[in-house]
Amino acid sequence: MARITHGLTTSHIPAVGAAIDLGKTAEPYWKPLFAGYDWTKAWAKENVPDVIILVYNDHASAFTPEVVPTFALGCADQFPPADEGYGPRPVPVVQGRADLAAHLAEGLILDEFDLTLMYAMEVDHGLTVPLSLVYGQPDAWPTRVIPFAVNVVQYPPPTAHRCFMLGKAIRRAVERFDEDLNVHIWGTGGMSHQLQGPRAGFINTPWDTAFLDRLVKDPDSLAQLKHLEFVREAGAEGIELVMWLIMRGALGPEAEELYRFYHVPGSNTAVGHIVLQSVETP
Amino acid sequence: MARITHGLTTSHIPAVGAAIDLGKTAEPYWKPLFAGYDWTKAWAKENVPDVIILVYNDHASAFTPEVVPTFALGCADQFPPADEGYGPRPVPVVQGRADLAAHLAEGLILDEFDLTLMYAMEVDHGLTVPLSLVYGQPDAWPTRVIPFAVNVVQYPPPTAHRCFMLGKAIRRAVERFDEDLNVHIWGTGGMSHQLQGPRAGFINTPWDTAFLDRLVKDPDSLAQLKHLEFVREAGAEGIELVMWLIMRGALGPEAEELYRFYHVPGSNTAVGHIVLQSVETP
Amino acid sequence: MTSYTAEFDDIPGTRVFTAQRAKAGYELNQFCMSLMKEANRERFKADERAYLDQTKMSQEQKQAVLDRDYNTMIDLGGQIYFLAKIFATDGLSYLQAVSTMTGMNIDDYQQMMLHGGRSPEGWRSIKDGN
Amino acid sequence: MTSYTAEFDDIPGTRVFTAQRAKAGYELNQFCMSLMKEANRERFKADERAYLDQTKMSQEQKQAVLDRDYNTMIDLGGQIYFLAKIFATDGLSYLQAVSTMTGMNIDDYQQMMLHGGRSPEGWRSIKDGN
Ligand SMILES: [Fe+3]
Ligand SMILES: [Fe+3]
């Protein structure tokens, strides 16, 4: 059977991708940010999963103003990088895992999650920047990736509670897959940031820190948070944090914190990065 | 406040649309079928709602093999008829009701239904044939329509239970809309039919009749039916009947049967048509 | 892992369109969608083989289209609502096209439908033989 | 009916992208999507006005684009991830473009970010003044 053993969260700031692509990671501005991923890079080299279920949001790249899916599951074999206006990022094409994606589609829809299935999709910085942060600049990504896109652009996004329940359902579905697979799940986006209006640049470090603590120890309480609190306390784009609850729900009731990094600023954003290990309960 | 007062189900057979468009409704083959809608046409003339929420499935017209949404809500102002290979049907453009659709989008997503929102969409025979059956061939449809498309093409469709719960949530959301509106809800597709393979032409009249009875009096029991039973007893395309449970859920616990018509054949399909009135319970 | 899909295989003469089949039939169904444009229908009718050769369909899929062999198209991942774009281009109705999958001629099929359709008896379950 | 959306209006200097705004901004955001193609970016840069006049955007929306007035674009239904295609075409980063909405110059904004970002104090609620 397949198992979700680890979870990881990270911001997916586009400027971080640009810094990597343009070879600026050693510059004084960027150095402390990238240093915060050194532990993870070493850990990830020793712990390559068979598949990553990568929860992210599309930033008006694959999804046009015509079609706004709440949850979109990537069922294709390949997902090329999108051209977000600067030209596509020079990163490898993401290799999917269509058999597991088809299995997840079945399990989750029967579990009453109303997915949209994607058989052709380009992926933007929301998905590729986390891969670059953890795996650097390889010729090919070392693992398969199933993209799972969440609408956090148009209101309302799914509730925190819905996301947490979805994570639990993903865990159940993965465990019903016949093949022995080591699966990781990543939640991306966040932490506090706002990219619009006079309030842009908003950062709330105490709230972010408490969020990270509760994500590890008390995710049930986070699942009760309303959208209003996310926007008020973490900024308009801090709403991306609902996606981290999908990751956390998929780890099961207990999780052990292996590593944490928090840094301000990454461009306009507070960088939050945590690596968790599922503690199996009988 | 807005209220859902009536529900209606009907098959949406493409050949029925062609018979109307080509002026063949008086031919011996078609006459008994269209006669079955006479009561409804007269009733509909006297009972024009402000809006119809029209639950249907797209037949590979708006949704390509790339994108398969489980539930898609039409949020646009207009929905033109699709060209399904014979040229677009000569019917009026469907006029939407974007303010109510936006309200439904909010209410249903916060109620944890994972909708896909459509801001541009063509509509096929699944939506336009029912309008033609009830309203004939006017220059403009006499009412606004919010299209609600359900995936019943790729397996798994949503469960019967999920559809029934969605109907209940639609009722709640409509009742939270400030404006006084009279809303009808239609469920289309079905009844028993199969359009593929050596088993094509499958019709199960006893099962259909029992389904209609239970739809009125005991929808909770229908909500427990599995996909396997729909396919086994109502044919591969009889799975469309899950959509009727959305309609029924939206009428509230009790409904009164105003009219019923059942006829075989309409092309490959058993035609089922029923008109229900919601019995408000305190 | 295949438990959900597998149970449908017990129903005689039926293929439900699973996620797996959707992947296998992707290019075939995309070709069908292309026939929603009048200009493409004209190009297809003018030279079917040339039109098909511009797609990424498998040789088998192309041959099944040329043969209008709908059962084979479904075996190769086609889905009837996509395939409908082919028979619409041919000017056929659903009834006419669907009958070709049953091994009956169109008149016999039409007669069966006029007499209440195919009876469920014997068509419910391979295992239970009912 | 507007209760869900209305509560966000209490947050200072913030516009959440509601279904209503998505409708109002539809053509503006579609224009932005068109800039995901290099050829379109070149055409836009060559003659911005002519490019905009080929769209169905309102005059106000077009003017806001020409002025690179992002706050107004957001008021007219633009959403930042769509609008990002405009400043990407201009070769600007998110930080550079976003700073223009704050009334601060880029250096002051950058300094604020380096010192931990904009403090939440006073930016939580208009009603509560905190
Ligand atoms: Fe983001
Ligand atoms: Fe249908």
Short mmCIF file of N, CA and C in Angstrom, two decimals, chain D:
data_model
loop_
_atom_site.label_atom_id
_atom_site.label_comp_id
_atom_site.label_asym_id
_atom_site.label_seq_id
_atom_site.Cartn_x
_atom_site.Cartn_y
_atom_site.Cartn_z
N MET D 1 -27.70 39.21 1.59
CA MET D 1 -27.03 38.54 0.49
C MET D 1 -25.56 38.90 0.39
N THR D 2 -25.20 40.10 0.80
CA THR D 2 -23.81 40.51 0.64
C THR D 2 -23.01 40.32 1.94
N SER D 3 -23.58 39.60 2.90
CA SER D 3 -22.92 39.54 4.21
C SER D 3 -21.52 38.95 4.13
N TYR D 4 -21.35 37.90 3.31
CA TYR D 4 -20.02 37.30 3.27
C TYR D 4 -18.98 38.28 2.77
N THR D 5 -19.30 38.97 1.69
CA THR D 5 -18.36 39.88 1.07
C THR D 5 -18.15 41.14 1.89
N ALA D 6 -19.25 41.59 2.52
CA ALA D 6 -19.22 42.89 3.18
C ALA D 6 -18.22 42.94 4.32
N GLU D 7 -18.05 41.84 5.02
CA GLU D 7 -17.19 41.88 6.21
C GLU D 7 -15.75 42.24 5.87
N PHE D 8 -15.33 41.92 4.64
CA PHE D 8 -13.95 42.24 4.25
C PHE D 8 -13.74 43.73 4.07
N ASP D 9 -14.83 44.47 3.84
CA ASP D 9 -14.70 45.90 3.62
C ASP D 9 -14.22 46.64 4.87
N ASP D 10 -14.29 45.95 6.02
CA ASP D 10 -13.81 46.56 7.25
C ASP D 10 -12.28 46.55 7.34
N ILE D 11 -11.63 45.83 6.44
CA ILE D 11 -10.16 45.78 6.49
C ILE D 11 -9.60 46.93 5.66
N PRO D 12 -8.77 47.77 6.26
CA PRO D 12 -8.28 48.96 5.54
C PRO D 12 -7.44 48.59 4.32
N GLY D 13 -7.57 49.40 3.26
CA GLY D 13 -6.65 49.31 2.12
C GLY D 13 -6.62 47.97 1.42
N THR D 14 -7.76 47.31 1.36
CA THR D 14 -7.80 45.93 0.86
C THR D 14 -9.07 45.71 0.04
N ARG D 15 -8.94 45.01 -1.08
CA ARG D 15 -10.10 44.65 -1.90
C ARG D 15 -10.01 43.15 -2.16
N VAL D 16 -10.91 42.37 -1.58
CA VAL D 16 -10.88 40.96 -1.97
C VAL D 16 -11.63 40.79 -3.29
N PHE D 17 -11.17 39.83 -4.05
CA PHE D 17 -11.64 39.61 -5.43
C PHE D 17 -12.87 38.71 -5.40
N THR D 18 -14.02 39.36 -5.28
CA THR D 18 -15.28 38.64 -5.16
C THR D 18 -15.81 38.25 -6.54
N ALA D 19 -16.86 37.44 -6.54
CA ALA D 19 -17.52 37.05 -7.80
C ALA D 19 -17.99 38.31 -8.55
N GLN D 20 -18.51 39.28 -7.80
CA GLN D 20 -18.95 40.53 -8.44
C GLN D 20 -17.78 41.22 -9.14
N ARG D 21 -16.65 41.33 -8.42
CA ARG D 21 -15.47 41.98 -9.03
C ARG D 21 -14.95 41.17 -10.21
N ALA D 22 -15.04 39.85 -10.10
CA ALA D 22 -14.57 39.00 -11.20
C ALA D 22 -15.36 39.32 -12.47
N LYS D 23 -16.66 39.58 -12.32
CA LYS D 23 -17.47 39.92 -13.49
C LYS D 23 -17.09 41.29 -14.03
N ALA D 24 -16.95 42.26 -13.12
CA ALA D 24 -16.62 43.62 -13.54
C ALA D 24 -15.26 43.66 -14.25
N GLY D 25 -14.33 42.85 -13.78
CA GLY D 25 -12.97 42.90 -14.30
C GLY D 25 -12.68 41.89 -15.40
N TYR D 26 -13.71 41.21 -15.86
CA TYR D 26 -13.51 40.09 -16.80
C TYR D 26 -12.63 40.46 -18.00
N GLU D 27 -12.98 41.54 -18.68
CA GLU D 27 -12.23 41.89 -19.91
C GLU D 27 -10.82 42.37 -19.57
N LEU D 28 -10.70 43.11 -18.48
CA LEU D 28 -9.37 43.55 -18.04
C LEU D 28 -8.47 42.34 -17.74
N ASN D 29 -9.01 41.39 -17.03
CA ASN D 29 -8.20 40.23 -16.68
C ASN D 29 -7.92 39.35 -17.90
N GLN D 30 -8.86 39.30 -18.85
CA GLN D 30 -8.60 38.58 -20.10
C GLN D 30 -7.47 39.25 -20.89
N PHE D 31 -7.49 40.58 -20.92
CA PHE D 31 -6.38 41.29 -21.57
C PHE D 31 -5.05 40.89 -20.94
N CYS D 32 -5.03 40.84 -19.61
CA CYS D 32 -3.78 40.46 -18.92
C CYS D 32 -3.33 39.06 -19.36
N MET D 33 -4.28 38.12 -19.43
CA MET D 33 -3.92 36.75 -19.83
C MET D 33 -3.31 36.74 -21.22
N SER D 34 -3.76 37.65 -22.08
CA SER D 34 -3.23 37.65 -23.45
C SER D 34 -1.72 37.94 -23.46
N LEU D 35 -1.24 38.59 -22.39
CA LEU D 35 0.19 38.93 -22.32
C LEU D 35 1.06 37.74 -21.90
N MET D 36 0.45 36.57 -21.74
CA MET D 36 1.25 35.38 -21.47
C MET D 36 1.94 34.87 -22.74
N LYS D 37 1.60 35.46 -23.89
CA LYS D 37 2.27 35.07 -25.14
C LYS D 37 3.24 36.16 -25.56
N GLU D 38 4.46 35.74 -25.86
CA GLU D 38 5.53 36.67 -26.23
C GLU D 38 5.09 37.59 -27.39
N ALA D 39 4.45 37.00 -28.41
CA ALA D 39 4.05 37.80 -29.58
C ALA D 39 3.09 38.92 -29.17
N ASN D 40 2.18 38.61 -28.23
CA ASN D 40 1.25 39.64 -27.77
C ASN D 40 1.96 40.72 -26.96
N ARG D 41 2.93 40.29 -26.14
CA ARG D 41 3.70 41.29 -25.39
C ARG D 41 4.39 42.26 -26.33
N GLU D 42 4.94 41.74 -27.42
CA GLU D 42 5.62 42.60 -28.39
C GLU D 42 4.63 43.57 -29.03
N ARG D 43 3.47 43.06 -29.42
CA ARG D 43 2.45 43.93 -30.04
C ARG D 43 1.99 44.99 -29.05
N PHE D 44 1.80 44.61 -27.79
CA PHE D 44 1.36 45.57 -26.78
C PHE D 44 2.42 46.65 -26.58
N LYS D 45 3.67 46.24 -26.48
CA LYS D 45 4.74 47.23 -26.25
C LYS D 45 4.89 48.17 -27.44
N ALA D 46 4.64 47.66 -28.63
CA ALA D 46 4.81 48.49 -29.83
C ALA D 46 3.76 49.61 -29.88
N ASP D 47 2.53 49.32 -29.46
CA ASP D 47 1.48 50.34 -29.49
C ASP D 47 0.41 49.98 -28.46
N GLU D 48 0.58 50.48 -27.25
CA GLU D 48 -0.29 50.07 -26.15
C GLU D 48 -1.74 50.42 -26.43
N ARG D 49 -1.95 51.66 -26.88
CA ARG D 49 -3.31 52.14 -27.12
C ARG D 49 -4.03 51.28 -28.16
N ALA D 50 -3.34 51.00 -29.25
CA ALA D 50 -3.95 50.19 -30.32
C ALA D 50 -4.29 48.80 -29.82
N TYR D 51 -3.39 48.25 -29.04
CA TYR D 51 -3.63 46.90 -28.50
C TYR D 51 -4.86 46.92 -27.60
N LEU D 52 -4.93 47.91 -26.72
CA LEU D 52 -6.05 48.00 -25.78
C LEU D 52 -7.37 48.23 -26.51
N ASP D 53 -7.31 49.00 -27.61
CA ASP D 53 -8.54 49.30 -28.34
C ASP D 53 -9.12 48.07 -29.03
N GLN D 54 -8.32 47.05 -29.17
CA GLN D 54 -8.85 45.80 -29.75
C GLN D 54 -9.58 44.94 -28.72
N THR D 55 -9.52 45.33 -27.45
CA THR D 55 -10.18 44.56 -26.40
C THR D 55 -11.56 45.16 -26.12
N LYS D 56 -12.33 44.46 -25.29
CA LYS D 56 -13.66 44.96 -24.91
C LYS D 56 -13.62 45.69 -23.56
N MET D 57 -12.43 46.10 -23.12
CA MET D 57 -12.33 46.79 -21.84
C MET D 57 -13.03 48.14 -21.89
N SER D 58 -13.45 48.62 -20.71
CA SER D 58 -14.02 49.96 -20.62
C SER D 58 -12.90 50.99 -20.80
N GLN D 59 -13.32 52.20 -21.14
CA GLN D 59 -12.36 53.29 -21.31
C GLN D 59 -11.56 53.51 -20.02
N GLU D 60 -12.26 53.47 -18.90
CA GLU D 60 -11.59 53.63 -17.60
C GLU D 60 -10.52 52.56 -17.37
N GLN D 61 -10.89 51.32 -17.71
CA GLN D 61 -9.92 50.23 -17.52
C GLN D 61 -8.70 50.44 -18.40
N LYS D 62 -8.96 50.83 -19.66
CA LYS D 62 -7.83 51.07 -20.57
C LYS D 62 -6.92 52.16 -20.04
N GLN D 63 -7.53 53.24 -19.54
CA GLN D 63 -6.73 54.36 -19.06
C GLN D 63 -5.89 53.93 -17.85
N ALA D 64 -6.50 53.16 -16.97
CA ALA D 64 -5.76 52.69 -15.79
C ALA D 64 -4.57 51.83 -16.19
N VAL D 65 -4.74 51.04 -17.25
CA VAL D 65 -3.61 50.23 -17.74
C VAL D 65 -2.52 51.15 -18.29
N LEU D 66 -2.93 52.11 -19.13
CA LEU D 66 -1.94 53.04 -19.72
C LEU D 66 -1.18 53.78 -18.62
N ASP D 67 -1.91 54.14 -17.55
CA ASP D 67 -1.30 54.88 -16.42
C ASP D 67 -0.55 53.96 -15.47
N ARG D 68 -0.65 52.65 -15.68
CA ARG D 68 -0.10 51.68 -14.72
C ARG D 68 -0.57 52.02 -13.29
N ASP D 69 -1.85 52.35 -13.20
CA ASP D 69 -2.45 52.71 -11.91
C ASP D 69 -3.10 51.45 -11.34
N TYR D 70 -2.33 50.71 -10.57
CA TYR D 70 -2.78 49.38 -10.13
C TYR D 70 -3.92 49.46 -9.12
N ASN D 71 -3.94 50.47 -8.27
CA ASN D 71 -5.08 50.58 -7.36
C ASN D 71 -6.39 50.77 -8.13
N THR D 72 -6.36 51.60 -9.16
CA THR D 72 -7.57 51.79 -9.96
C THR D 72 -7.92 50.53 -10.72
N MET D 73 -6.92 49.86 -11.26
CA MET D 73 -7.20 48.60 -11.95
C MET D 73 -7.91 47.63 -11.01
N ILE D 74 -7.46 47.58 -9.76
CA ILE D 74 -8.11 46.67 -8.79
C ILE D 74 -9.53 47.14 -8.49
N ASP D 75 -9.72 48.46 -8.36
CA ASP D 75 -11.07 48.97 -8.16
C ASP D 75 -11.99 48.60 -9.32
N LEU D 76 -11.43 48.47 -10.50
CA LEU D 76 -12.24 48.17 -11.69
C LEU D 76 -12.30 46.68 -11.98
N GLY D 77 -11.96 45.86 -10.99
CA GLY D 77 -12.15 44.42 -11.13
C GLY D 77 -10.90 43.64 -11.50
N GLY D 78 -9.77 44.32 -11.56
CA GLY D 78 -8.52 43.59 -11.80
C GLY D 78 -8.12 42.80 -10.57
N GLN D 79 -7.37 41.74 -10.78
CA GLN D 79 -6.86 40.95 -9.66
C GLN D 79 -5.35 40.87 -9.84
N ILE D 80 -4.63 40.93 -8.74
CA ILE D 80 -3.17 41.14 -8.81
C ILE D 80 -2.45 40.07 -9.62
N TYR D 81 -2.90 38.81 -9.55
CA TYR D 81 -2.17 37.77 -10.30
C TYR D 81 -2.40 37.89 -11.80
N PHE D 82 -3.55 38.43 -12.18
CA PHE D 82 -3.75 38.76 -13.59
C PHE D 82 -2.91 39.99 -13.95
N LEU D 83 -3.02 41.03 -13.12
CA LEU D 83 -2.30 42.28 -13.40
C LEU D 83 -0.79 42.06 -13.46
N ALA D 84 -0.32 41.01 -12.79
CA ALA D 84 1.12 40.71 -12.80
C ALA D 84 1.64 40.53 -14.22
N LYS D 85 0.76 40.11 -15.14
CA LYS D 85 1.20 39.93 -16.53
C LYS D 85 1.58 41.28 -17.15
N ILE D 86 0.96 42.36 -16.66
CA ILE D 86 1.31 43.69 -17.18
C ILE D 86 2.69 44.10 -16.67
N PHE D 87 2.89 43.98 -15.35
CA PHE D 87 4.20 44.46 -14.87
C PHE D 87 5.33 43.50 -15.24
N ALA D 88 5.00 42.24 -15.48
CA ALA D 88 6.01 41.32 -16.01
C ALA D 88 6.43 41.78 -17.41
N THR D 89 5.46 42.19 -18.20
CA THR D 89 5.75 42.70 -19.54
C THR D 89 6.63 43.95 -19.46
N ASP D 90 6.43 44.74 -18.41
CA ASP D 90 7.26 45.92 -18.19
C ASP D 90 8.63 45.57 -17.60
N GLY D 91 8.83 44.29 -17.28
CA GLY D 91 10.11 43.90 -16.68
C GLY D 91 10.22 44.25 -15.21
N LEU D 92 9.09 44.53 -14.57
CA LEU D 92 9.11 44.86 -13.14
C LEU D 92 8.85 43.62 -12.30
N SER D 93 9.41 43.61 -11.09
CA SER D 93 9.13 42.54 -10.13
C SER D 93 7.84 42.84 -9.39
N TYR D 94 7.33 41.84 -8.68
CA TYR D 94 6.19 42.06 -7.79
C TYR D 94 6.49 43.20 -6.81
N LEU D 95 7.68 43.18 -6.20
CA LEU D 95 8.00 44.20 -5.21
C LEU D 95 7.91 45.60 -5.80
N GLN D 96 8.49 45.77 -6.98
CA GLN D 96 8.45 47.10 -7.61
C GLN D 96 7.01 47.52 -7.92
N ALA D 97 6.25 46.63 -8.48
CA ALA D 97 4.88 46.99 -8.88
C ALA D 97 3.99 47.20 -7.66
N VAL D 98 4.13 46.33 -6.69
CA VAL D 98 3.26 46.40 -5.51
C VAL D 98 3.51 47.70 -4.74
N SER D 99 4.76 48.11 -4.68
CA SER D 99 5.08 49.34 -3.92
C SER D 99 4.32 50.53 -4.46
N THR D 100 4.03 50.54 -5.77
CA THR D 100 3.35 51.71 -6.36
C THR D 100 1.93 51.90 -5.81
N MET D 101 1.40 50.87 -5.19
CA MET D 101 0.03 50.98 -4.67
C MET D 101 -0.02 51.57 -3.26
N THR D 102 1.14 51.76 -2.65
CA THR D 102 1.16 52.10 -1.22
C THR D 102 1.37 53.58 -0.96
N GLY D 103 1.62 54.35 -2.00
CA GLY D 103 1.95 55.76 -1.78
C GLY D 103 3.37 55.97 -1.27
N MET D 104 4.14 54.90 -1.18
CA MET D 104 5.55 55.02 -0.76
C MET D 104 6.41 54.90 -2.01
N ASN D 105 7.62 55.49 -1.97
CA ASN D 105 8.50 55.20 -3.09
C ASN D 105 9.17 53.85 -2.88
N ILE D 106 9.74 53.35 -3.93
CA ILE D 106 10.24 51.98 -3.91
C ILE D 106 11.31 51.77 -2.82
N ASP D 107 12.15 52.77 -2.61
CA ASP D 107 13.22 52.60 -1.61
C ASP D 107 12.64 52.53 -0.19
N ASP D 108 11.69 53.41 0.08
CA ASP D 108 11.07 53.39 1.41
C ASP D 108 10.33 52.07 1.63
N TYR D 109 9.65 51.62 0.57
CA TYR D 109 8.90 50.36 0.68
C TYR D 109 9.86 49.20 0.93
N GLN D 110 10.93 49.19 0.15
CA GLN D 110 11.95 48.13 0.31
C GLN D 110 12.52 48.16 1.73
N GLN D 111 12.81 49.37 2.24
CA GLN D 111 13.32 49.49 3.62
C GLN D 111 12.32 48.96 4.63
N MET D 112 11.06 49.31 4.43
CA MET D 112 10.02 48.80 5.35
C MET D 112 10.02 47.28 5.36
N MET D 113 10.12 46.68 4.18
CA MET D 113 10.11 45.21 4.10
C MET D 113 11.35 44.64 4.80
N LEU D 114 12.50 45.28 4.58
CA LEU D 114 13.74 44.79 5.21
C LEU D 114 13.66 44.89 6.73
N HIS D 115 12.85 45.81 7.23
CA HIS D 115 12.69 45.95 8.68
C HIS D 115 11.46 45.20 9.19
N GLY D 116 11.06 44.16 8.48
CA GLY D 116 10.01 43.29 9.02
C GLY D 116 8.64 43.51 8.42
N GLY D 117 8.54 44.42 7.44
CA GLY D 117 7.26 44.61 6.76
C GLY D 117 6.37 45.61 7.47
N ARG D 118 5.20 45.80 6.89
CA ARG D 118 4.22 46.73 7.44
C ARG D 118 3.63 46.12 8.71
N SER D 119 3.70 46.85 9.81
CA SER D 119 3.15 46.34 11.07
C SER D 119 1.63 46.22 10.99
N PRO D 120 1.08 45.18 11.57
CA PRO D 120 -0.38 45.02 11.57
C PRO D 120 -1.10 46.13 12.34
N GLU D 121 -0.41 46.81 13.26
CA GLU D 121 -1.09 47.79 14.13
C GLU D 121 -1.77 48.87 13.30
N GLY D 122 -3.05 49.01 13.50
CA GLY D 122 -3.82 50.03 12.79
C GLY D 122 -4.33 49.58 11.43
N TRP D 123 -3.92 48.40 11.01
CA TRP D 123 -4.31 47.91 9.67
C TRP D 123 -5.25 46.72 9.73
N ARG D 124 -5.82 46.45 10.90
CA ARG D 124 -6.68 45.26 11.01
C ARG D 124 -8.14 45.55 10.70
N SER D 125 -8.64 46.64 11.27
CA SER D 125 -10.07 46.89 11.20
C SER D 125 -10.35 48.39 11.23
N ILE D 126 -11.17 48.84 10.31
CA ILE D 126 -11.57 50.25 10.30
C ILE D 126 -12.45 50.53 11.53
N LYS D 127 -13.42 49.64 11.74
CA LYS D 127 -14.37 49.77 12.83
C LYS D 127 -13.67 49.80 14.18
N ASP D 128 -12.76 48.87 14.42
CA ASP D 128 -12.10 48.77 15.72
C ASP D 128 -10.86 49.67 15.81
N GLY D 129 -10.48 50.26 14.71
CA GLY D 129 -9.32 51.15 14.71
C GLY D 129 -8.04 50.51 15.19
N ASN D 130 -7.91 49.21 15.00
CA ASN D 130 -6.67 48.54 15.44
C ASN D 130 -5.93 47.93 14.26
#
